PDB file of C-alpha atoms in Angstrom:
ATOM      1  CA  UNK A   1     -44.747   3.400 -18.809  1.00 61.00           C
ATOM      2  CA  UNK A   2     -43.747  -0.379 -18.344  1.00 64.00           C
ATOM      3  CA  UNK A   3     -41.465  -0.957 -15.595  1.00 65.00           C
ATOM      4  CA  UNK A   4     -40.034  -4.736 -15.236  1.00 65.00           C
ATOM      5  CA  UNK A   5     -38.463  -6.070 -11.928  1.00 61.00           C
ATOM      6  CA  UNK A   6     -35.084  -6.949 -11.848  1.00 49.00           C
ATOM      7  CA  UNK A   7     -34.233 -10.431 -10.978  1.00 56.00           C
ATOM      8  CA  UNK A   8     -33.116 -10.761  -7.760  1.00 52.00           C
ATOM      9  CA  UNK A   9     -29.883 -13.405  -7.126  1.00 56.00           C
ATOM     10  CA  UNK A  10     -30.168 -15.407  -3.969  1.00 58.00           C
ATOM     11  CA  UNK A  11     -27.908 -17.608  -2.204  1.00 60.00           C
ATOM     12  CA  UNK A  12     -25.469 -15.309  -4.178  1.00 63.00           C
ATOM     13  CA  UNK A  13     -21.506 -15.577  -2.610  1.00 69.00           C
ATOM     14  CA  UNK A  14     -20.598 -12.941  -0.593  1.00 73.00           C
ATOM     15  CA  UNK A  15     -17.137 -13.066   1.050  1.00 78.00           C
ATOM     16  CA  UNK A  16     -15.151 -10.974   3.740  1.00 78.00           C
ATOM     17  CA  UNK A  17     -11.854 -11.804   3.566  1.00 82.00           C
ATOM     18  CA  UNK A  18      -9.435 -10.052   0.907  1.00 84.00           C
ATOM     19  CA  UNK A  19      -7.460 -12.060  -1.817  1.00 87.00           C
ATOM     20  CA  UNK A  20      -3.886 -12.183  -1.182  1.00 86.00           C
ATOM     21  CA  UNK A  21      -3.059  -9.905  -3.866  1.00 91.00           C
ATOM     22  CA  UNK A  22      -4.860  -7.481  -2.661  1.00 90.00           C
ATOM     23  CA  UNK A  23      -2.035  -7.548   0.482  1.00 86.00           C
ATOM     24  CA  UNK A  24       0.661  -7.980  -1.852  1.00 88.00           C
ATOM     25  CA  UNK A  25      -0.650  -4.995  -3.868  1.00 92.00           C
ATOM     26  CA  UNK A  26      -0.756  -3.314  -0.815  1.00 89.00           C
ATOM     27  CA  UNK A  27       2.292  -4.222   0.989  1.00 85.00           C
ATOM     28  CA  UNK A  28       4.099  -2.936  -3.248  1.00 91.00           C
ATOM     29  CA  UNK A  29       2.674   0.161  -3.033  1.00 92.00           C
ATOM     30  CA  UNK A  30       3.885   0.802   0.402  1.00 88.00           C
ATOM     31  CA  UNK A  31       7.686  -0.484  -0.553  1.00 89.00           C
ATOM     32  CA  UNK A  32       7.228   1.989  -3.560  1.00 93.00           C
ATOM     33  CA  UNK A  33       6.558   4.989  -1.316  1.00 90.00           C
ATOM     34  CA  UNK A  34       9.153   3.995   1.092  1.00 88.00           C
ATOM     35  CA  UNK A  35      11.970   3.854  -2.019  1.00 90.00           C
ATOM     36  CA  UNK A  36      10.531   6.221  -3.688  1.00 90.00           C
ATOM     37  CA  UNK A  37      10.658   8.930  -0.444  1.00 87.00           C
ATOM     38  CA  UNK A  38      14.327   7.612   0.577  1.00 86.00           C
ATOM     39  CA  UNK A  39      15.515   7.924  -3.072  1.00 87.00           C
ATOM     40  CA  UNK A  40      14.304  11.401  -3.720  1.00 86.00           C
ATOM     41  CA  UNK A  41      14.218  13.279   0.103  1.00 80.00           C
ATOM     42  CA  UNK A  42      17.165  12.097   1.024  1.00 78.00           C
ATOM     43  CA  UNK A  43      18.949  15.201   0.252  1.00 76.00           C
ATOM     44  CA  UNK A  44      20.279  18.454   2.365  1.00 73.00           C
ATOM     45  CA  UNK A  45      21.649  18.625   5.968  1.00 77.00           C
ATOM     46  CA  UNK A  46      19.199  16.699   7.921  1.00 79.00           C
ATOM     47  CA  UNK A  47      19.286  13.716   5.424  1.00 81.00           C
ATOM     48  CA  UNK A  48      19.913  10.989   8.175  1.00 83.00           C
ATOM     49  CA  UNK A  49      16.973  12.543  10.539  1.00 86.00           C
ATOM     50  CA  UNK A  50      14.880  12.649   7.688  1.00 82.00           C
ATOM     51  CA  UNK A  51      15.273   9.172   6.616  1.00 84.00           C
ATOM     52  CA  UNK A  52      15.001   7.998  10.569  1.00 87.00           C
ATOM     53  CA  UNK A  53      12.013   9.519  10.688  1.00 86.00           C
ATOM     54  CA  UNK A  54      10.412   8.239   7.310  1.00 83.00           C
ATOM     55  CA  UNK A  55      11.775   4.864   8.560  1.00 85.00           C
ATOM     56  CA  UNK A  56      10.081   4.743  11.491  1.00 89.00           C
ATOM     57  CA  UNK A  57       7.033   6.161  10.395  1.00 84.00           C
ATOM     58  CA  UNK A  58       6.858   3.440   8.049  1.00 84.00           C
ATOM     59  CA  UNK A  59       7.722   0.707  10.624  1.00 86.00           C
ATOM     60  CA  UNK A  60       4.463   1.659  12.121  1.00 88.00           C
ATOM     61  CA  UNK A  61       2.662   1.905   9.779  1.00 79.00           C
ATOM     62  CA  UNK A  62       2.847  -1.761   8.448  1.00 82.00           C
ATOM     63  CA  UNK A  63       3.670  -2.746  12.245  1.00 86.00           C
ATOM     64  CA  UNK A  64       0.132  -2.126  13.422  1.00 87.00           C
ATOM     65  CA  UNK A  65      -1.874  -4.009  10.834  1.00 82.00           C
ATOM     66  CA  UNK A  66       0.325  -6.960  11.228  1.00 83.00           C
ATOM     67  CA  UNK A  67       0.452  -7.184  14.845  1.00 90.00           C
ATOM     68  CA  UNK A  68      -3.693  -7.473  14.506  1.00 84.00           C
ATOM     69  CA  UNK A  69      -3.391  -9.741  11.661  1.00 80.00           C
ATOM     70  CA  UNK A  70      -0.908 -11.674  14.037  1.00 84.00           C
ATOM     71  CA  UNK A  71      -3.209 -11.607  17.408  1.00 89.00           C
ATOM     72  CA  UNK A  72      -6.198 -12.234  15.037  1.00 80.00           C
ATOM     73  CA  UNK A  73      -4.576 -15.563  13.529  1.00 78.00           C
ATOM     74  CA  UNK A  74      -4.110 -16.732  16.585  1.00 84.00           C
ATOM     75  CA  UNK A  75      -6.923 -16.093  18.614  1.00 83.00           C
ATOM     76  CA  UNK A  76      -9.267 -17.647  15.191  1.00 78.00           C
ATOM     77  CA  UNK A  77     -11.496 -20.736  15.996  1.00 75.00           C
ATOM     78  CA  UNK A  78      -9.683 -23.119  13.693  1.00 73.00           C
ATOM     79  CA  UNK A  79     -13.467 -24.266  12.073  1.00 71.00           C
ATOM     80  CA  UNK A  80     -12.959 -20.576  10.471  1.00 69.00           C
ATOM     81  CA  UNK A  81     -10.628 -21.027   8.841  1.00 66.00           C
ATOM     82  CA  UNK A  82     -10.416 -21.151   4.897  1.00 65.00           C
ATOM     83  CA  UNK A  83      -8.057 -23.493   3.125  1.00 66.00           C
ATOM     84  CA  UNK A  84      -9.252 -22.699  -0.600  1.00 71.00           C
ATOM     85  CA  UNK A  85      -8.614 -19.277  -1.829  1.00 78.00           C
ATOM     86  CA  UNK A  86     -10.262 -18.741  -5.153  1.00 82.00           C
ATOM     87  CA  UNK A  87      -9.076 -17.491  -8.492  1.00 88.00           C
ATOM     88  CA  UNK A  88      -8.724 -13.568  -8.149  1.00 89.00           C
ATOM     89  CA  UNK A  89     -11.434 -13.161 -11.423  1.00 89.00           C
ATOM     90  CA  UNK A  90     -13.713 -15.044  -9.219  1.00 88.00           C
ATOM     91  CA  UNK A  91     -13.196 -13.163  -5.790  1.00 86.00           C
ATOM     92  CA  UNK A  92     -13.511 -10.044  -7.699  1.00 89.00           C
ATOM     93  CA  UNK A  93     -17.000 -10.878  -9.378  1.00 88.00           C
ATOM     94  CA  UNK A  94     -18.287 -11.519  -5.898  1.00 88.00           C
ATOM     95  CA  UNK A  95     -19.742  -9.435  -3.543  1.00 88.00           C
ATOM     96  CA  UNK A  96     -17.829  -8.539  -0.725  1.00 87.00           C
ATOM     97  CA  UNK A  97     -19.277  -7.711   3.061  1.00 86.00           C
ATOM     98  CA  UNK A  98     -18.653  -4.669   4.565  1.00 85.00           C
ATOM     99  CA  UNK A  99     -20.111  -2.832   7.838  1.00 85.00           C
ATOM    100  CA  UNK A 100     -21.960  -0.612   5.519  1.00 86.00           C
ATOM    101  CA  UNK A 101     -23.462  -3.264   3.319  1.00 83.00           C
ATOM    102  CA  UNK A 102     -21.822  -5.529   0.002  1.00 86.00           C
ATOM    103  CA  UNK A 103     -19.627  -3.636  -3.135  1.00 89.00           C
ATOM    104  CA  UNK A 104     -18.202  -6.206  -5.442  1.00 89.00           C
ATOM    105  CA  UNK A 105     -14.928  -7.337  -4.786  1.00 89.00           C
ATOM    106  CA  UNK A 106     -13.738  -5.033  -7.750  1.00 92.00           C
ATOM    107  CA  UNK A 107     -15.128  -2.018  -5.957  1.00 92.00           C
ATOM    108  CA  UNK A 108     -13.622  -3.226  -2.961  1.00 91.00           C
ATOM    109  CA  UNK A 109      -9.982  -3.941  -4.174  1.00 93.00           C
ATOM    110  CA  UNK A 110     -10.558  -0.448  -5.784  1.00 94.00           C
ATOM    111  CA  UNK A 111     -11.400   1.497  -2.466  1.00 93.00           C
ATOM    112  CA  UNK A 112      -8.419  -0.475  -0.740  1.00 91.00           C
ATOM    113  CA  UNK A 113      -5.704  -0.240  -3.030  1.00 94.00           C
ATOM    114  CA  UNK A 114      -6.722   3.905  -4.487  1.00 96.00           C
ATOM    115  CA  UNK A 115      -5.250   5.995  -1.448  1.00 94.00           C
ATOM    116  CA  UNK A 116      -2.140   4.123  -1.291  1.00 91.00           C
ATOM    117  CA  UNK A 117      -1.558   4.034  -4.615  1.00 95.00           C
ATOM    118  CA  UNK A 118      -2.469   7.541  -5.174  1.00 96.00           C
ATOM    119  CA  UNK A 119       0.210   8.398  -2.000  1.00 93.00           C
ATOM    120  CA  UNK A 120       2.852   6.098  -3.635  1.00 93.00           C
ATOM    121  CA  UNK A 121       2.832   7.542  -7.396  1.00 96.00           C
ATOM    122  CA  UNK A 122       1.732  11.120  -5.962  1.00 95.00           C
ATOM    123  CA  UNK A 123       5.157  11.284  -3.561  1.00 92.00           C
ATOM    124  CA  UNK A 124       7.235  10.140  -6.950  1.00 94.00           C
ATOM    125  CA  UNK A 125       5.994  12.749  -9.095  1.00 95.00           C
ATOM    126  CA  UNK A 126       6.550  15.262  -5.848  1.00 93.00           C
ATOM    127  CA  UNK A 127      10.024  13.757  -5.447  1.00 90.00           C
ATOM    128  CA  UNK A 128      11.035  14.081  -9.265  1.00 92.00           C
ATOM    129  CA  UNK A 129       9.702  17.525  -9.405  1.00 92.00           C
ATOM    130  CA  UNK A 130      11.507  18.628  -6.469  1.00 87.00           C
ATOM    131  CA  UNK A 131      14.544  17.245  -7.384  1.00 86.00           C
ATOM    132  CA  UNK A 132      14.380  19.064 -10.957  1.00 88.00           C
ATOM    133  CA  UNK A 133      13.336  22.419  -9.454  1.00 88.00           C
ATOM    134  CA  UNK A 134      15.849  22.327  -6.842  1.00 82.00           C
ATOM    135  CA  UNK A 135      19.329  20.586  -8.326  1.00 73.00           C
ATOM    136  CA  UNK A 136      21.308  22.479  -5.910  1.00 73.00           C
ATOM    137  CA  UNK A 137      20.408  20.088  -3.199  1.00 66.00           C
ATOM    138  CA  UNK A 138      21.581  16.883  -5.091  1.00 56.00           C
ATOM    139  CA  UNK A 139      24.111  15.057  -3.132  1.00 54.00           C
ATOM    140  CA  UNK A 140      27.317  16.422  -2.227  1.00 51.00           C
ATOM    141  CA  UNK A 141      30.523  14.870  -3.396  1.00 49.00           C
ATOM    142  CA  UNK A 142      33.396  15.287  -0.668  1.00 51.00           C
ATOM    143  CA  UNK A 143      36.762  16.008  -2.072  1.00 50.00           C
ATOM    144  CA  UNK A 144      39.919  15.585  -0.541  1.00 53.00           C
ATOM    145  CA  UNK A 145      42.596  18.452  -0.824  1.00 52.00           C
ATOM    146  CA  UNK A 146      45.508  17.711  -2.436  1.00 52.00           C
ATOM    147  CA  UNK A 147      48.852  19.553  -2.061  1.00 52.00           C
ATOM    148  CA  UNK A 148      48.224  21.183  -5.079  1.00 55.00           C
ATOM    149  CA  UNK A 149      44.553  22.289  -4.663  1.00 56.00           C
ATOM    150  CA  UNK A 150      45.988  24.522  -1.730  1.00 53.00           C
ATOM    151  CA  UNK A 151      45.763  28.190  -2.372  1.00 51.00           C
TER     152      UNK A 151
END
């Protein structure tokens, strides 16, 4: 049996930092879910505690990772930072750095953008099925008695 050696790439780019679309994927997804959960739970008698609560579970929820984006943009050594953000095709071909070793950037943007996604299309398939199996629930329509609607 002949085994051959690979070839080996050195110098090969490696990056850390996501694309942008990768945040604006991310920061879709989560104004999907958000819609998508007010649309289709906002129905019986605790509809405006409901939607306080999904509001400001969502408020912190993007609130966090933007406040350390924010302290982390400004606390930066300005020789850090990078003015050229390559073509998506290209970030995604290279290798990105991770505590646990490189993935591609496709892998990467994969393992990012799954679990959201999976949460945001998941909670619209739970919301249409619950408001098909449950119609009774749909939105009440107040009507105003008339004279002649009196028994």
């Amino acid at each position: 049996m002949v085994t051959k050696s690979l070839p080996v790439r050195y110098n090969r780019p490696a990056n850390d930092e996501l694309h942008p679309w990768i945040y604006r994927a991310i920061v879709g997804l989560t104004i999907w879910l958000v819609l998508s959960v007010w649309a289709l739970f906002s129905r019986g008698a605790y509809e405006g505690l409901t939607l306080s609560v999904i509001t400001l579970f969502f408020v912190i929820l993007v609130g966090i990772p933007v406040i350390l984006w924010l302290t982390w943009r400004r606390n930066i050594d300005p020789a850090e930072q990078h003015g050229y953000i390559a073509p998506f095709h290209d970030w995604a071909s290279q290798s990105f750095e991770t505590w646990t070793g490189g993935v591609s950037g496709r892998e990467a943007s994969m393992q990012i953008l799954l679990p959201i996604a999976a949460v945001a299309f998941g909670m619209t398939i739970f919301g249409l099925t619950f408001l098909f199996a449950v119609p009774h629930l749909g939105p009440v329509i107040k009507r105003e008695r008339s004279a002649s609607n009196v028994f």
